[in-house]
Short mmCIF file of N, CA and C in Angstrom, two decimals:
data_model
loop_
_atom_site.label_atom_id
_atom_site.label_comp_id
_atom_site.label_asym_id
_atom_site.label_seq_id
_atom_site.Cartn_x
_atom_site.Cartn_y
_atom_site.Cartn_z
N UNK A 1 94.09 108.34 94.86
CA UNK A 1 94.67 107.35 93.92
C UNK A 1 95.38 107.76 92.89
N UNK A 2 94.84 108.79 92.29
CA UNK A 2 95.48 109.31 90.80
C UNK A 2 96.73 109.90 91.35
N UNK A 3 97.01 110.53 92.39
CA UNK A 3 98.49 110.87 92.86
C UNK A 3 99.21 109.91 92.99
N UNK A 4 98.87 108.66 93.48
CA UNK A 4 99.73 107.64 93.62
C UNK A 4 99.41 106.30 93.36
N UNK A 5 99.23 106.19 91.95
CA UNK A 5 98.79 104.70 91.34
C UNK A 5 99.53 103.56 91.64
N UNK A 6 100.55 103.94 92.37
CA UNK A 6 101.35 102.63 92.60
C UNK A 6 101.29 102.40 94.09
N UNK A 7 100.18 103.00 94.75
CA UNK A 7 100.35 102.97 96.22
C UNK A 7 101.48 103.44 96.97
N UNK A 8 101.81 102.84 97.86
CA UNK A 8 102.86 103.45 98.78
C UNK A 8 103.82 102.39 99.29
N UNK A 9 104.69 101.98 98.22
CA UNK A 9 105.51 101.05 98.36
C UNK A 9 106.47 100.87 99.60
N UNK A 10 106.56 101.97 100.44
CA UNK A 10 107.26 102.26 101.55
C UNK A 10 106.72 101.33 102.58
N UNK A 11 105.37 101.49 102.70
CA UNK A 11 104.51 100.39 103.49
C UNK A 11 103.93 99.01 103.32
N UNK A 12 104.32 98.68 101.96
CA UNK A 12 103.69 97.65 101.31
C UNK A 12 104.49 96.41 102.11
N UNK A 13 103.73 95.51 102.51
CA UNK A 13 104.34 94.56 103.50
C UNK A 13 104.72 94.97 104.82
N UNK A 14 104.30 95.95 105.21
CA UNK A 14 104.95 96.59 106.46
C UNK A 14 103.61 97.31 107.25
N UNK A 15 102.58 96.32 107.52
CA UNK A 15 101.13 96.67 108.09
C UNK A 15 101.39 97.15 109.29
N UNK A 16 102.66 97.04 110.25
CA UNK A 16 102.63 97.48 111.56
C UNK A 16 103.23 98.77 111.25
N UNK A 17 104.18 99.39 110.55
CA UNK A 17 104.58 100.45 110.29
C UNK A 17 103.41 101.44 109.77
N UNK A 18 102.47 101.16 108.98
CA UNK A 18 101.39 101.90 108.41
C UNK A 18 100.48 102.15 109.26
N UNK A 19 100.31 101.06 110.37
CA UNK A 19 99.25 101.21 111.34
C UNK A 19 99.89 102.04 112.39
N UNK A 20 100.92 102.11 112.66
CA UNK A 20 101.77 103.03 113.63
C UNK A 20 101.41 104.34 113.29
N UNK A 21 101.91 104.69 111.81
CA UNK A 21 101.80 106.01 111.43
C UNK A 21 100.37 106.40 111.47
N UNK A 22 99.51 105.61 110.98
CA UNK A 22 98.06 106.24 110.83
C UNK A 22 97.39 106.49 112.22
N UNK A 23 97.64 105.71 113.20
CA UNK A 23 97.35 105.82 114.57
C UNK A 23 97.73 107.18 115.29
N UNK A 24 99.25 107.43 114.82
CA UNK A 24 99.81 108.60 115.23
C UNK A 24 99.19 110.00 114.67
N UNK A 25 98.75 109.86 113.47
CA UNK A 25 98.05 110.55 112.76
C UNK A 25 96.46 111.19 113.19
N UNK A 26 95.74 110.02 113.28
CA UNK A 26 94.64 109.81 114.06
C UNK A 26 94.56 110.61 115.47
N UNK A 27 95.61 110.46 116.26
CA UNK A 27 95.67 110.78 117.64
C UNK A 27 96.00 112.45 117.50
N UNK A 28 97.06 112.62 116.72
CA UNK A 28 97.70 113.91 116.67
C UNK A 28 96.33 115.08 116.27
N UNK A 29 95.45 114.50 115.44
CA UNK A 29 94.56 115.31 114.71
C UNK A 29 93.14 115.19 115.62
N UNK A 30 93.49 114.50 116.75
CA UNK A 30 92.22 114.29 117.62
C UNK A 30 91.07 113.71 117.11
N UNK A 31 91.13 112.73 116.02
CA UNK A 31 90.07 112.02 115.28
C UNK A 31 89.62 111.00 115.94
N UNK A 32 90.08 110.42 117.12
CA UNK A 32 89.66 109.07 117.73
C UNK A 32 88.75 109.44 118.86
N UNK A 33 87.90 108.63 119.13
CA UNK A 33 86.82 109.16 120.13
C UNK A 33 87.53 108.89 121.51
N UNK A 34 88.32 107.93 121.77
CA UNK A 34 88.98 107.68 122.98
C UNK A 34 90.39 107.31 122.58
N UNK A 35 91.29 107.10 123.89
CA UNK A 35 92.66 106.76 123.53
C UNK A 35 92.62 105.21 123.41
N UNK A 36 91.42 104.54 123.73
CA UNK A 36 91.23 103.15 123.43
C UNK A 36 90.98 102.59 121.93
N UNK A 37 90.60 103.57 121.03
CA UNK A 37 90.31 103.35 119.90
C UNK A 37 91.65 103.62 118.89
N UNK A 38 91.43 102.95 118.08
CA UNK A 38 92.60 102.82 117.03
C UNK A 38 92.40 102.49 115.50
N UNK A 39 93.34 102.32 114.55
CA UNK A 39 93.01 102.18 113.36
C UNK A 39 91.92 100.78 113.26
N UNK A 40 92.55 100.04 114.02
CA UNK A 40 92.13 98.48 114.13
C UNK A 40 90.60 98.70 114.42
N UNK A 41 90.26 99.43 115.31
CA UNK A 41 88.98 99.95 115.64
C UNK A 41 88.01 100.33 114.62
N UNK A 42 88.52 100.87 113.59
CA UNK A 42 88.04 101.51 112.68
C UNK A 42 87.47 100.26 111.77
N UNK A 43 88.50 99.05 111.54
CA UNK A 43 88.30 97.85 110.83
C UNK A 43 86.91 97.36 111.22
N UNK A 44 86.76 97.11 112.87
CA UNK A 44 85.94 96.71 113.21
C UNK A 44 84.42 97.28 113.10
N UNK A 45 84.41 98.72 113.26
CA UNK A 45 83.33 99.33 112.88
C UNK A 45 82.54 98.87 111.23
N UNK A 46 84.01 99.13 110.59
CA UNK A 46 83.78 98.92 109.10
C UNK A 46 82.94 97.60 109.01
N UNK A 47 83.41 96.55 109.56
CA UNK A 47 82.99 95.16 109.10
C UNK A 47 81.66 95.12 110.01
N UNK A 48 81.48 95.64 111.25
CA UNK A 48 80.21 95.89 111.80
C UNK A 48 78.87 96.47 111.01
N UNK A 49 79.39 97.57 110.23
CA UNK A 49 78.35 98.16 109.67
C UNK A 49 77.97 97.43 108.32
N UNK A 50 78.98 96.71 107.89
CA UNK A 50 78.40 95.77 106.57
C UNK A 50 77.68 94.85 107.10
N UNK A 51 77.82 94.17 108.03
CA UNK A 51 77.25 92.99 108.82
C UNK A 51 75.74 93.82 109.18
N UNK A 52 75.33 94.77 109.66
CA UNK A 52 74.15 95.55 109.97
C UNK A 52 73.29 95.81 108.79
N UNK A 53 73.95 95.96 107.75
CA UNK A 53 73.13 95.95 106.42
C UNK A 53 73.05 94.78 105.63
N UNK A 54 73.45 93.67 106.23
CA UNK A 54 73.26 92.30 105.83
C UNK A 54 74.16 92.09 104.46
N UNK A 55 75.43 92.74 104.36
CA UNK A 55 75.85 92.38 102.94
C UNK A 55 76.68 91.08 103.02
N UNK A 56 76.48 90.41 101.93
CA UNK A 56 76.81 88.87 101.63
C UNK A 56 78.50 88.88 102.47
N UNK A 57 78.58 87.72 102.74
CA UNK A 57 79.90 87.56 103.27
C UNK A 57 81.03 87.50 102.33
N UNK A 58 80.70 87.18 101.24
CA UNK A 58 81.95 87.18 100.25
C UNK A 58 82.12 88.66 99.86
N UNK A 59 81.34 89.69 100.06
CA UNK A 59 81.39 91.05 99.62
C UNK A 59 82.17 91.64 100.75
N UNK A 60 81.80 91.25 102.15
CA UNK A 60 82.49 91.81 103.42
C UNK A 60 83.95 91.17 103.26
N UNK A 61 84.13 89.96 103.09
CA UNK A 61 85.66 89.64 102.88
C UNK A 61 86.30 90.16 101.83
N UNK A 62 85.61 90.64 100.94
CA UNK A 62 86.40 91.29 99.67
C UNK A 62 86.50 92.72 100.23
N UNK A 63 85.82 93.32 100.64
CA UNK A 63 86.12 94.85 100.90
C UNK A 63 87.20 94.64 102.38
N UNK A 64 87.02 93.87 103.20
CA UNK A 64 88.06 93.70 104.17
C UNK A 64 89.44 93.45 103.87
N UNK A 65 89.67 92.76 102.74
CA UNK A 65 90.81 92.52 102.13
C UNK A 65 91.15 91.21 102.88
N UNK A 66 90.13 90.07 103.05
CA UNK A 66 90.33 88.94 103.38
C UNK A 66 89.92 87.98 102.52
N UNK A 67 90.65 86.74 102.61
CA UNK A 67 90.47 85.67 101.54
C UNK A 67 89.36 84.91 101.94
N UNK A 68 88.64 84.69 100.86
CA UNK A 68 87.19 84.14 100.92
C UNK A 68 87.39 82.50 100.99
N UNK A 69 87.10 81.78 102.04
CA UNK A 69 87.45 80.60 102.37
C UNK A 69 86.50 79.48 101.76
N UNK A 70 86.26 79.50 100.43
CA UNK A 70 85.40 78.55 99.93
C UNK A 70 86.30 78.46 98.35
N UNK A 71 86.06 77.55 97.64
CA UNK A 71 86.37 77.54 96.23
C UNK A 71 86.04 78.69 95.37
N UNK A 72 87.14 79.10 94.38
CA UNK A 72 87.00 80.46 93.95
C UNK A 72 85.92 80.07 92.54
N UNK A 73 84.82 80.78 92.44
CA UNK A 73 84.14 80.76 91.38
C UNK A 73 83.60 82.08 90.53
N UNK A 74 83.99 82.36 89.30
CA UNK A 74 84.01 83.49 88.80
C UNK A 74 84.73 84.66 89.44
N UNK A 75 84.57 85.60 89.00
CA UNK A 75 85.43 86.66 89.24
C UNK A 75 85.20 87.76 90.80
N UNK A 76 84.09 87.06 91.45
CA UNK A 76 83.80 87.70 92.78
C UNK A 76 83.00 89.05 92.68
N UNK A 77 83.00 89.95 93.74
CA UNK A 77 81.95 90.94 93.73
C UNK A 77 82.57 91.78 92.86
N UNK A 78 82.05 92.65 91.88
CA UNK A 78 82.50 93.51 90.98
C UNK A 78 82.62 94.85 91.81
N UNK A 79 83.35 95.95 91.07
CA UNK A 79 83.22 97.18 92.07
C UNK A 79 81.77 97.86 92.03
N UNK A 80 81.18 97.81 90.98
CA UNK A 80 79.68 98.42 91.26
C UNK A 80 79.20 97.68 92.26
N UNK A 81 79.24 96.28 92.72
CA UNK A 81 78.59 95.88 93.65
C UNK A 81 79.25 96.14 94.87
N UNK A 82 80.63 96.47 94.86
CA UNK A 82 81.02 96.82 96.19
C UNK A 82 80.60 97.98 96.39
N UNK A 83 80.71 99.05 95.40
CA UNK A 83 80.21 100.33 95.79
C UNK A 83 78.96 100.71 96.46
N UNK A 84 77.84 99.80 95.55
CA UNK A 84 76.58 99.45 96.38
C UNK A 84 76.47 99.35 97.67
N UNK A 85 77.21 98.34 98.26
CA UNK A 85 77.23 98.17 99.61
C UNK A 85 78.08 99.16 100.52
N UNK A 86 78.99 99.95 99.94
CA UNK A 86 79.79 100.92 100.61
C UNK A 86 79.04 102.10 100.48
N UNK A 87 78.03 102.45 99.90
CA UNK A 87 76.91 103.37 99.71
C UNK A 87 76.05 103.25 100.92
N UNK A 88 75.61 101.89 101.10
CA UNK A 88 74.62 101.55 102.18
C UNK A 88 75.39 102.07 103.55
N UNK A 89 76.52 101.92 103.76
CA UNK A 89 77.21 102.35 105.23
C UNK A 89 77.77 103.54 105.25
N UNK A 90 77.84 104.18 104.12
CA UNK A 90 78.32 105.53 104.17
C UNK A 90 78.17 106.55 105.12
N UNK A 91 79.08 107.11 105.97
CA UNK A 91 78.85 108.21 107.04
C UNK A 91 78.35 109.61 106.39
N UNK A 92 77.42 109.96 106.87
CA UNK A 92 76.76 111.33 106.51
C UNK A 92 77.14 112.14 107.71
N UNK A 93 78.07 113.25 107.52
CA UNK A 93 78.40 114.05 108.63
C UNK A 93 76.96 115.01 108.99
N UNK A 94 77.11 115.15 110.09
CA UNK A 94 75.93 116.25 110.40
C UNK A 94 76.13 117.62 109.86
N UNK A 95 74.94 118.20 109.77
CA UNK A 95 74.95 119.49 109.06
C UNK A 95 75.77 120.44 109.92
N UNK A 96 76.24 121.32 109.15
CA UNK A 96 76.79 122.38 110.25
C UNK A 96 75.85 123.72 110.57
N UNK A 97 76.00 124.12 111.68
CA UNK A 97 74.95 124.95 111.85
C UNK A 97 75.48 126.48 111.96
#
């Protein structure tokens, strides 16, 4: 994020282009379990893992980039709160043998 503080304007409002690029990279690097998996599959897994640790729906919506479909009160989940829930679902890679 420090290298690209403005994000990637090339892909802003171009979700299909970004998705195609990420899927191509994941496929070429053999990072997908099967050919049936995609970037979208990772989003489903992300949401499933948050649900499994019983993260509040408002936190899940915020982390997923979804709108919270209720009247807005306050500032929403803080970065510290989001980090707390992300740490609960963080993947721990297996130890190298």
